Amino acid sequence: MTPWRGLLHEYADWLDLRGVTDVVTLLEGNTPLIHAPRLSELVKADVWLKLEGLNPTGSFKDRGMTMAITKAKSAGATTVVCGSTGNTSAAAAAFAARAGMSCVVLVPQGKVALGKLAQAIVYGAEVIQIRGNFDRALTMARELTQHLPITIVNSINPDRIEGQKTGAFEVVDALGDAPDILSIPVGNAGNISAYWRGFTQYHFAGVSSILPKMWGFQAAGAAPIVLGHRVDEPETIATAIRIGNPASWVPALEAVDESHGAIRAVTDDELLAAYSFLARNESVFCEPASAASVAGLIKFGVPAGSRVVCVLTGNGLKDPDTAVSQSVTPVVIEATMDDLLRHLQ
Ligand code: AN7
């Protein structure tokens, strides 16, 4: 077996690699698709989990970033920028460092999970916290490209979506066909659009016999697509998807319409219940936003016996504050066997 060479090499025949001279990769992709026996039993379906938290920077963003940074570098760019709720900035910082490029990230002050902020800083990006939310950060990142010679690597950059569609390829490659339902958290709505592109591309090339229904889930406090209007002050514990005006709103709706899917909302309580369920029952520690895909299945149910893939977009270690604050604080005892036995009895 030849070792995994990263997405741009492995899926070269399926990607638009025009103009690419030098591939920037951290050997992203090839993430596990694991069966979820307890969740399957709970929802009476055959549920699988795509562990995107096992990418090099701990989220699915690496798929789009290998492509975006590769293309930017090939085009001669030396600096990239993104607005981010955290994961995009971690991935941009890492791939930019690998490419020898500078990276500027704009993040909402106080609303980025600690691990993600740490990543962007340690990878050497210029991290700027703004007194505003993600939507404002994205607007500023876009505007910055008018003032400085800098390439934007948010998902409004088409190279991002092109790279992220490989998630769908891997699902089909692992299962031997597309699932009946693909369940996925929705924030800026790039990933649901990217998966749909991947599934349709494979299907029309004859690789899969079916197309999945695309089920997207937003956090109830940040659910513009569900509500049908922009949310000016989005709020949710799942800071990754604390987004009120998704850039890929239109393609996401197309994916849902064409696939006969839906975008619905789950509350923070529902999402946190799914987050704990996954950790305790499937030994999968994802970040809160990722659990929206599972919370949605539990809340709305699925047709009996269907095959479902939930995309768990990011690693639970990214957000230690939520993990700890949502759990019982570990007890402290004297360092004696008496105390230990007393506590355990
Ligand atoms: C873990 O990092 O928007 O619907 O700036 O980090 O494609 O936006 C992150 C989004 C889901 C939503 N799960 O995906 C960012 C950012 C996790 C995420 C989403 C994000 P999109």
GROMACS .gro file of C-alpha atoms and ligand atoms in nm, residues 59-61 83-89 116 134 154-155 160 164 185-192 240-241 243 287 289-290 313-314, ligand 1:
model
   53
   59SER     CA    1  -1.089   2.038   1.133
   60PHE     CA    2  -1.229   1.992   0.782
   61LYS     CA    3  -1.090   2.333   0.688
   83GLY     CA    4  -1.210   3.627   0.881
   84SER     CA    5  -1.283   3.332   1.103
   85THR     CA    6  -1.471   3.179   1.393
   86GLY     CA    7  -1.146   2.992   1.457
   87ASN     CA    8  -1.096   2.682   1.245
   88THR     CA    9  -1.036   2.861   0.916
   89SER     CA   10  -0.777   3.077   1.087
  116LYS     CA   11  -0.811   2.758   1.775
  134PHE     CA   12  -1.762   3.684   1.237
  154ASN     CA   13  -1.240   3.229   0.316
  155SER     CA   14  -1.482   3.002   0.134
  160ARG     CA   15  -1.178   2.640  -0.081
  164GLN     CA   16  -1.360   2.060   0.055
  185PRO     CA   17  -2.347   2.148   1.061
  186VAL     CA   18  -2.402   2.475   0.876
  187GLY     CA   19  -2.233   2.805   0.956
  188ASN     CA   20  -2.108   3.001   0.660
  189ALA     CA   21  -2.263   2.722   0.448
  190GLY     CA   22  -1.951   2.644   0.244
  191ASN     CA   23  -1.913   2.284   0.352
  192ILE     CA   24  -2.266   2.169   0.272
  240ALA     CA   25  -1.766   2.784   1.517
  241ILE     CA   26  -2.112   2.839   1.366
  243ILE     CA   27  -2.267   3.323   1.193
  287GLU     CA   28  -1.637   2.019   1.907
  289ALA     CA   29  -2.064   2.283   1.645
  290SER     CA   30  -1.991   1.942   1.497
  313THR     CA   31  -1.627   1.884   1.140
  314GLY     CA   32  -1.384   1.962   1.423
  346AN7     C1   33  -1.619   2.291   1.342
  346AN7     O1   34  -1.357   2.874   1.088
  346AN7     O2   35  -1.662   2.953   0.953
  346AN7     O3   36  -2.095   2.599   0.696
  346AN7     O4   37  -1.429   3.065   1.020
  346AN7     O5   38  -1.547   2.540   1.232
  346AN7     O6   39  -1.875   2.561   0.585
  346AN7     O7   40  -1.906   2.750   0.745
  346AN7     C2   41  -1.604   2.754   1.067
  346AN7     C3   42  -1.715   2.680   1.038
  346AN7     C4   43  -1.888   2.363   1.107
  346AN7     C5   44  -1.949   2.541   0.951
  346AN7     N1   45  -1.812   2.304   1.198
  346AN7     O8   46  -1.902   2.516   0.821
  346AN7     C6   47  -1.446   2.945   1.043
  346AN7     C7   48  -1.579   2.888   1.015
  346AN7     C8   49  -1.698   2.363   1.240
  346AN7     C9   50  -1.661   2.486   1.188
  346AN7    C10   51  -1.856   2.484   1.052
  346AN7    C11   52  -1.743   2.549   1.094
  346AN7     P1   53  -1.946   2.612   0.704
   0.00000   0.00000   0.00000
